[in-house]
Amino acid sequence: RMRHYITIDCLKEPEQSAWMDTWLKGTDENMITVTSLSRASFNQLLSRFVLYYEIPIYSTKGGRPRKLQH
């Protein structure tokens, strides 16, 4: 039986992902294209999940977010 794995070396850092580009630099129109939700609607939905998941806050002012736990 053969198993295939993706190693962590091939994954991008979370802050370099296409999603983070859209989140940090994208317009409301970009958010609607990607998620079918406006930024305000996405934030409202995100606030419902904060009770169940630890959601890191990313700041455009600098600082490095924590790496994903694996």
PDB file of N, CA and C in Angstrom:
ATOM      1  N   ARG A   1       0.850  -1.174   0.000  1.00  0.00           N
ATOM      2  CA  ARG A   1       0.000   0.000   0.000  1.00  0.00           C
ATOM      3  C   ARG A   1       0.895   1.235   0.000  1.00  0.00           C
ATOM      4  N   MET A   2       0.612   2.142  -0.895  1.00  0.00           N
ATOM      5  CA  MET A   2       1.424   3.342  -1.013  1.00  0.00           C
ATOM      6  C   MET A   2       0.671   4.534  -0.412  1.00  0.00           C
ATOM      7  N   ARG A   3       1.375   5.330   0.349  1.00  0.00           N
ATOM      8  CA  ARG A   3       0.777   6.533   0.934  1.00  0.00           C
ATOM      9  C   ARG A   3       1.505   7.755   0.414  1.00  0.00           C
ATOM     10  N   HIS A   4       0.764   8.820   0.253  1.00  0.00           N
ATOM     11  CA  HIS A   4       1.336  10.066  -0.244  1.00  0.00           C
ATOM     12  C   HIS A   4       1.144  11.146   0.813  1.00  0.00           C
ATOM     13  N   TYR A   5       2.180  11.909   1.034  1.00  0.00           N
ATOM     14  CA  TYR A   5       2.134  12.965   2.035  1.00  0.00           C
ATOM     15  C   TYR A   5       2.590  14.281   1.423  1.00  0.00           C
ATOM     16  N   ILE A   6       2.050  15.356   1.919  1.00  0.00           N
ATOM     17  CA  ILE A   6       2.547  16.689   1.592  1.00  0.00           C
ATOM     18  C   ILE A   6       3.414  17.110   2.762  1.00  0.00           C
ATOM     19  N   THR A   7       4.650  17.442   2.472  1.00  0.00           N
ATOM     20  CA  THR A   7       5.538  17.871   3.554  1.00  0.00           C
ATOM     21  C   THR A   7       5.364  19.362   3.802  1.00  0.00           C
ATOM     22  N   ILE A   8       5.714  19.781   4.987  1.00  0.00           N
ATOM     23  CA  ILE A   8       5.555  21.182   5.363  1.00  0.00           C
ATOM     24  C   ILE A   8       6.439  22.101   4.527  1.00  0.00           C
ATOM     25  N   ASP A   9       7.517  21.564   3.968  1.00  0.00           N
ATOM     26  CA  ASP A   9       8.416  22.376   3.144  1.00  0.00           C
ATOM     27  C   ASP A   9       7.736  22.938   1.900  1.00  0.00           C
ATOM     28  N   CYS A  10       6.729  22.250   1.383  1.00  0.00           N
ATOM     29  CA  CYS A  10       6.087  22.716   0.153  1.00  0.00           C
ATOM     30  C   CYS A  10       4.926  23.677   0.422  1.00  0.00           C
ATOM     31  N   LEU A  11       4.556  23.866   1.665  1.00  0.00           N
ATOM     32  CA  LEU A  11       3.457  24.766   1.999  1.00  0.00           C
ATOM     33  C   LEU A  11       3.963  26.185   2.208  1.00  0.00           C
ATOM     34  N   LYS A  12       3.158  27.161   1.805  1.00  0.00           N
ATOM     35  CA  LYS A  12       3.509  28.559   2.024  1.00  0.00           C
ATOM     36  C   LYS A  12       3.257  28.929   3.479  1.00  0.00           C
ATOM     37  N   GLU A  13       3.977  29.936   3.931  1.00  0.00           N
ATOM     38  CA  GLU A  13       3.668  30.513   5.235  1.00  0.00           C
ATOM     39  C   GLU A  13       2.270  31.123   5.130  1.00  0.00           C
ATOM     40  N   PRO A  14       1.460  31.062   6.188  1.00  0.00           N
ATOM     41  CA  PRO A  14       0.097  31.584   6.107  1.00  0.00           C
ATOM     42  C   PRO A  14       0.030  33.037   5.637  1.00  0.00           C
ATOM     43  N   GLU A  15       0.981  33.862   6.071  1.00  0.00           N
ATOM     44  CA  GLU A  15       0.938  35.277   5.692  1.00  0.00           C
ATOM     45  C   GLU A  15       1.326  35.513   4.232  1.00  0.00           C
ATOM     46  N   GLN A  16       1.806  34.489   3.530  1.00  0.00           N
ATOM     47  CA  GLN A  16       2.169  34.618   2.118  1.00  0.00           C
ATOM     48  C   GLN A  16       1.134  33.970   1.198  1.00  0.00           C
ATOM     49  N   SER A  17       0.032  33.520   1.743  1.00  0.00           N
ATOM     50  CA  SER A  17      -0.973  32.823   0.943  1.00  0.00           C
ATOM     51  C   SER A  17      -1.794  33.803   0.106  1.00  0.00           C
ATOM     52  N   ALA A  18      -2.408  33.282  -0.932  1.00  0.00           N
ATOM     53  CA  ALA A  18      -3.282  34.093  -1.779  1.00  0.00           C
ATOM     54  C   ALA A  18      -4.449  34.647  -0.961  1.00  0.00           C
ATOM     55  N   TRP A  19      -4.929  33.858   0.002  1.00  0.00           N
ATOM     56  CA  TRP A  19      -6.021  34.323   0.853  1.00  0.00           C
ATOM     57  C   TRP A  19      -5.617  35.564   1.636  1.00  0.00           C
ATOM     58  N   MET A  20      -4.404  35.578   2.192  1.00  0.00           N
ATOM     59  CA  MET A  20      -3.959  36.735   2.970  1.00  0.00           C
ATOM     60  C   MET A  20      -3.802  37.963   2.086  1.00  0.00           C
ATOM     61  N   ASP A  21      -3.381  37.789   0.837  1.00  0.00           N
ATOM     62  CA  ASP A  21      -3.326  38.924  -0.089  1.00  0.00           C
ATOM     63  C   ASP A  21      -4.717  39.509  -0.279  1.00  0.00           C
ATOM     64  N   THR A  22      -5.694  38.639  -0.476  1.00  0.00           N
ATOM     65  CA  THR A  22      -7.073  39.100  -0.644  1.00  0.00           C
ATOM     66  C   THR A  22      -7.582  39.755   0.632  1.00  0.00           C
ATOM     67  N   TRP A  23      -7.302  39.152   1.777  1.00  0.00           N
ATOM     68  CA  TRP A  23      -7.785  39.656   3.060  1.00  0.00           C
ATOM     69  C   TRP A  23      -7.174  41.013   3.407  1.00  0.00           C
ATOM     70  N   LEU A  24      -5.870  41.140   3.212  1.00  0.00           N
ATOM     71  CA  LEU A  24      -5.176  42.357   3.633  1.00  0.00           C
ATOM     72  C   LEU A  24      -5.205  43.470   2.590  1.00  0.00           C
ATOM     73  N   LYS A  25      -5.172  43.127   1.316  1.00  0.00           N
ATOM     74  CA  LYS A  25      -5.029  44.142   0.268  1.00  0.00           C
ATOM     75  C   LYS A  25      -6.224  44.217  -0.676  1.00  0.00           C
ATOM     76  N   GLY A  26      -7.100  43.243  -0.594  1.00  0.00           N
ATOM     77  CA  GLY A  26      -8.199  43.170  -1.549  1.00  0.00           C
ATOM     78  C   GLY A  26      -9.320  44.146  -1.250  1.00  0.00           C
ATOM     79  N   THR A  27     -10.104  44.412  -2.264  1.00  0.00           N
ATOM     80  CA  THR A  27     -11.272  45.280  -2.131  1.00  0.00           C
ATOM     81  C   THR A  27     -12.482  44.440  -1.723  1.00  0.00           C
ATOM     82  N   ASP A  28     -13.570  45.118  -1.435  1.00  0.00           N
ATOM     83  CA  ASP A  28     -14.812  44.410  -1.105  1.00  0.00           C
ATOM     84  C   ASP A  28     -15.254  43.560  -2.300  1.00  0.00           C
ATOM     85  N   GLU A  29     -15.041  44.077  -3.499  1.00  0.00           N
ATOM     86  CA  GLU A  29     -15.395  43.324  -4.708  1.00  0.00           C
ATOM     87  C   GLU A  29     -14.570  42.035  -4.809  1.00  0.00           C
ATOM     88  N   ASN A  30     -13.278  42.104  -4.446  1.00  0.00           N
ATOM     89  CA  ASN A  30     -12.438  40.900  -4.439  1.00  0.00           C
ATOM     90  C   ASN A  30     -12.980  39.875  -3.455  1.00  0.00           C
ATOM     91  N   MET A  31     -13.389  40.321  -2.263  1.00  0.00           N
ATOM     92  CA  MET A  31     -13.931  39.406  -1.249  1.00  0.00           C
ATOM     93  C   MET A  31     -15.206  38.735  -1.753  1.00  0.00           C
ATOM     94  N   ILE A  32     -16.059  39.508  -2.423  1.00  0.00           N
ATOM     95  CA  ILE A  32     -17.303  38.942  -2.948  1.00  0.00           C
ATOM     96  C   ILE A  32     -16.993  37.885  -4.009  1.00  0.00           C
ATOM     97  N   THR A  33     -16.000  38.146  -4.847  1.00  0.00           N
ATOM     98  CA  THR A  33     -15.618  37.185  -5.885  1.00  0.00           C
ATOM     99  C   THR A  33     -15.110  35.885  -5.274  1.00  0.00           C
ATOM    100  N   VAL A  34     -14.297  35.983  -4.233  1.00  0.00           N
ATOM    101  CA  VAL A  34     -13.682  34.800  -3.622  1.00  0.00           C
ATOM    102  C   VAL A  34     -14.647  34.047  -2.723  1.00  0.00           C
ATOM    103  N   THR A  35     -15.447  34.767  -1.921  1.00  0.00           N
ATOM    104  CA  THR A  35     -16.274  34.117  -0.902  1.00  0.00           C
ATOM    105  C   THR A  35     -17.776  34.237  -1.128  1.00  0.00           C
ATOM    106  N   SER A  36     -18.189  35.053  -2.074  1.00  0.00           N
ATOM    107  CA  SER A  36     -19.605  35.399  -2.300  1.00  0.00           C
ATOM    108  C   SER A  36     -20.178  36.206  -1.144  1.00  0.00           C
ATOM    109  N   LEU A  37     -19.306  36.755  -0.307  1.00  0.00           N
ATOM    110  CA  LEU A  37     -19.717  37.588   0.821  1.00  0.00           C
ATOM    111  C   LEU A  37     -18.941  38.895   0.798  1.00  0.00           C
ATOM    112  N   SER A  38     -19.604  39.978   1.213  1.00  0.00           N
ATOM    113  CA  SER A  38     -18.871  41.230   1.381  1.00  0.00           C
ATOM    114  C   SER A  38     -17.952  41.081   2.587  1.00  0.00           C
ATOM    115  N   ARG A  39     -17.013  42.002   2.732  1.00  0.00           N
ATOM    116  CA  ARG A  39     -16.095  41.951   3.873  1.00  0.00           C
ATOM    117  C   ARG A  39     -16.879  42.039   5.188  1.00  0.00           C
ATOM    118  N   ALA A  40     -17.879  42.910   5.245  1.00  0.00           N
ATOM    119  CA  ALA A  40     -18.692  43.052   6.461  1.00  0.00           C
ATOM    120  C   ALA A  40     -19.441  41.756   6.772  1.00  0.00           C
ATOM    121  N   SER A  41     -20.018  41.132   5.751  1.00  0.00           N
ATOM    122  CA  SER A  41     -20.739  39.867   5.955  1.00  0.00           C
ATOM    123  C   SER A  41     -19.792  38.756   6.385  1.00  0.00           C
ATOM    124  N   PHE A  42     -18.604  38.718   5.784  1.00  0.00           N
ATOM    125  CA  PHE A  42     -17.619  37.703   6.160  1.00  0.00           C
ATOM    126  C   PHE A  42     -17.204  37.887   7.617  1.00  0.00           C
ATOM    127  N   ASN A  43     -16.972  39.135   8.033  1.00  0.00           N
ATOM    128  CA  ASN A  43     -16.605  39.403   9.430  1.00  0.00           C
ATOM    129  C   ASN A  43     -17.720  39.001  10.388  1.00  0.00           C
ATOM    130  N   GLN A  44     -18.963  39.221   9.989  1.00  0.00           N
ATOM    131  CA  GLN A  44     -20.097  38.823  10.824  1.00  0.00           C
ATOM    132  C   GLN A  44     -20.130  37.298  10.973  1.00  0.00           C
ATOM    133  N   LEU A  45     -19.916  36.585   9.885  1.00  0.00           N
ATOM    134  CA  LEU A  45     -19.868  35.124   9.932  1.00  0.00           C
ATOM    135  C   LEU A  45     -18.688  34.647  10.774  1.00  0.00           C
ATOM    136  N   LEU A  46     -17.538  35.282  10.594  1.00  0.00           N
ATOM    137  CA  LEU A  46     -16.336  34.928  11.347  1.00  0.00           C
ATOM    138  C   LEU A  46     -16.560  35.094  12.851  1.00  0.00           C
ATOM    139  N   SER A  47     -17.301  36.119  13.233  1.00  0.00           N
ATOM    140  CA  SER A  47     -17.549  36.360  14.662  1.00  0.00           C
ATOM    141  C   SER A  47     -18.347  35.225  15.305  1.00  0.00           C
ATOM    142  N   ARG A  48     -19.131  34.495  14.527  1.00  0.00           N
ATOM    143  CA  ARG A  48     -19.887  33.357  15.059  1.00  0.00           C
ATOM    144  C   ARG A  48     -18.979  32.159  15.350  1.00  0.00           C
ATOM    145  N   PHE A  49     -17.887  32.039  14.604  1.00  0.00           N
ATOM    146  CA  PHE A  49     -16.964  30.922  14.778  1.00  0.00           C
ATOM    147  C   PHE A  49     -15.954  31.161  15.883  1.00  0.00           C
ATOM    148  N   VAL A  50     -15.776  32.400  16.297  1.00  0.00           N
ATOM    149  CA  VAL A  50     -14.765  32.719  17.304  1.00  0.00           C
ATOM    150  C   VAL A  50     -15.055  32.006  18.637  1.00  0.00           C
ATOM    151  N   LEU A  51     -16.289  31.635  18.869  1.00  0.00           N
ATOM    152  CA  LEU A  51     -16.650  30.913  20.089  1.00  0.00           C
ATOM    153  C   LEU A  51     -16.108  29.480  20.091  1.00  0.00           C
ATOM    154  N   TYR A  52     -15.865  28.942  18.904  1.00  0.00           N
ATOM    155  CA  TYR A  52     -15.491  27.540  18.778  1.00  0.00           C
ATOM    156  C   TYR A  52     -14.059  27.306  18.287  1.00  0.00           C
ATOM    157  N   TYR A  53     -13.455  28.318  17.687  1.00  0.00           N
ATOM    158  CA  TYR A  53     -12.109  28.187  17.128  1.00  0.00           C
ATOM    159  C   TYR A  53     -11.255  29.363  17.554  1.00  0.00           C
ATOM    160  N   GLU A  54      -9.960  29.107  17.716  1.00  0.00           N
ATOM    161  CA  GLU A  54      -9.025  30.198  17.960  1.00  0.00           C
ATOM    162  C   GLU A  54      -8.676  30.802  16.603  1.00  0.00           C
ATOM    163  N   ILE A  55      -9.108  32.022  16.378  1.00  0.00           N
ATOM    164  CA  ILE A  55      -8.883  32.687  15.101  1.00  0.00           C
ATOM    165  C   ILE A  55      -7.843  33.777  15.313  1.00  0.00           C
ATOM    166  N   PRO A  56      -6.647  33.611  14.727  1.00  0.00           N
ATOM    167  CA  PRO A  56      -5.606  34.616  14.922  1.00  0.00           C
ATOM    168  C   PRO A  56      -5.975  35.930  14.244  1.00  0.00           C
ATOM    169  N   ILE A  57      -5.564  37.016  14.848  1.00  0.00           N
ATOM    170  CA  ILE A  57      -5.782  38.342  14.287  1.00  0.00           C
ATOM    171  C   ILE A  57      -4.502  38.738  13.557  1.00  0.00           C
ATOM    172  N   TYR A  58      -4.626  39.084  12.297  1.00  0.00           N
ATOM    173  CA  TYR A  58      -3.473  39.503  11.510  1.00  0.00           C
ATOM    174  C   TYR A  58      -3.514  41.014  11.356  1.00  0.00           C
ATOM    175  N   SER A  59      -2.382  41.623  11.578  1.00  0.00           N
ATOM    176  CA  SER A  59      -2.281  43.073  11.492  1.00  0.00           C
ATOM    177  C   SER A  59      -1.397  43.462  10.321  1.00  0.00           C
ATOM    178  N   THR A  60      -1.820  44.470   9.575  1.00  0.00           N
ATOM    179  CA  THR A  60      -1.005  44.962   8.470  1.00  0.00           C
ATOM    180  C   THR A  60       0.132  45.835   8.975  1.00  0.00           C
ATOM    181  N   LYS A  61       0.134  46.155  10.258  1.00  0.00           N
ATOM    182  CA  LYS A  61       1.157  47.026  10.829  1.00  0.00           C
ATOM    183  C   LYS A  61       2.452  46.287  11.122  1.00  0.00           C
ATOM    184  N   GLY A  62       2.469  45.006  10.952  1.00  0.00           N
ATOM    185  CA  GLY A  62       3.691  44.251  11.189  1.00  0.00           C
ATOM    186  C   GLY A  62       3.488  43.171  12.215  1.00  0.00           C
ATOM    187  N   GLY A  63       4.565  42.539  12.558  1.00  0.00           N
ATOM    188  CA  GLY A  63       4.474  41.415  13.479  1.00  0.00           C
ATOM    189  C   GLY A  63       4.237  40.145  12.701  1.00  0.00           C
ATOM    190  N   ARG A  64       4.735  39.085  13.197  1.00  0.00           N
ATOM    191  CA  ARG A  64       4.629  37.805  12.508  1.00  0.00           C
ATOM    192  C   ARG A  64       3.590  36.939  13.194  1.00  0.00           C
ATOM    193  N   PRO A  65       2.575  36.468  12.449  1.00  0.00           N
ATOM    194  CA  PRO A  65       1.595  35.570  13.058  1.00  0.00           C
ATOM    195  C   PRO A  65       2.226  34.225  13.393  1.00  0.00           C
ATOM    196  N   ARG A  66       1.606  33.517  14.334  1.00  0.00           N
ATOM    197  CA  ARG A  66       2.112  32.203  14.714  1.00  0.00           C
ATOM    198  C   ARG A  66       1.998  31.240  13.551  1.00  0.00           C
ATOM    199  N   LYS A  67       2.902  30.268  13.510  1.00  0.00           N
ATOM    200  CA  LYS A  67       2.817  29.220  12.498  1.00  0.00           C
ATOM    201  C   LYS A  67       1.654  28.293  12.833  1.00  0.00           C
ATOM    202  N   LEU A  68       1.114  27.662  11.819  1.00  0.00           N
ATOM    203  CA  LEU A  68       0.047  26.693  12.036  1.00  0.00           C
ATOM    204  C   LEU A  68       0.591  25.511  12.823  1.00  0.00           C
ATOM    205  N   GLN A  69      -0.205  25.006  13.730  1.00  0.00           N
ATOM    206  CA  GLN A  69       0.190  23.834  14.502  1.00  0.00           C
ATOM    207  C   GLN A  69      -0.115  22.592  13.680  1.00  0.00           C
ATOM    208  N   HIS A  70       0.780  21.627  13.688  1.00  0.00           N
ATOM    209  CA  HIS A  70       0.534  20.387  12.942  1.00  0.00           C
ATOM    210  C   HIS A  70       0.804  19.192  13.807  1.00  0.00           C
TER     211      HIS A  70
END
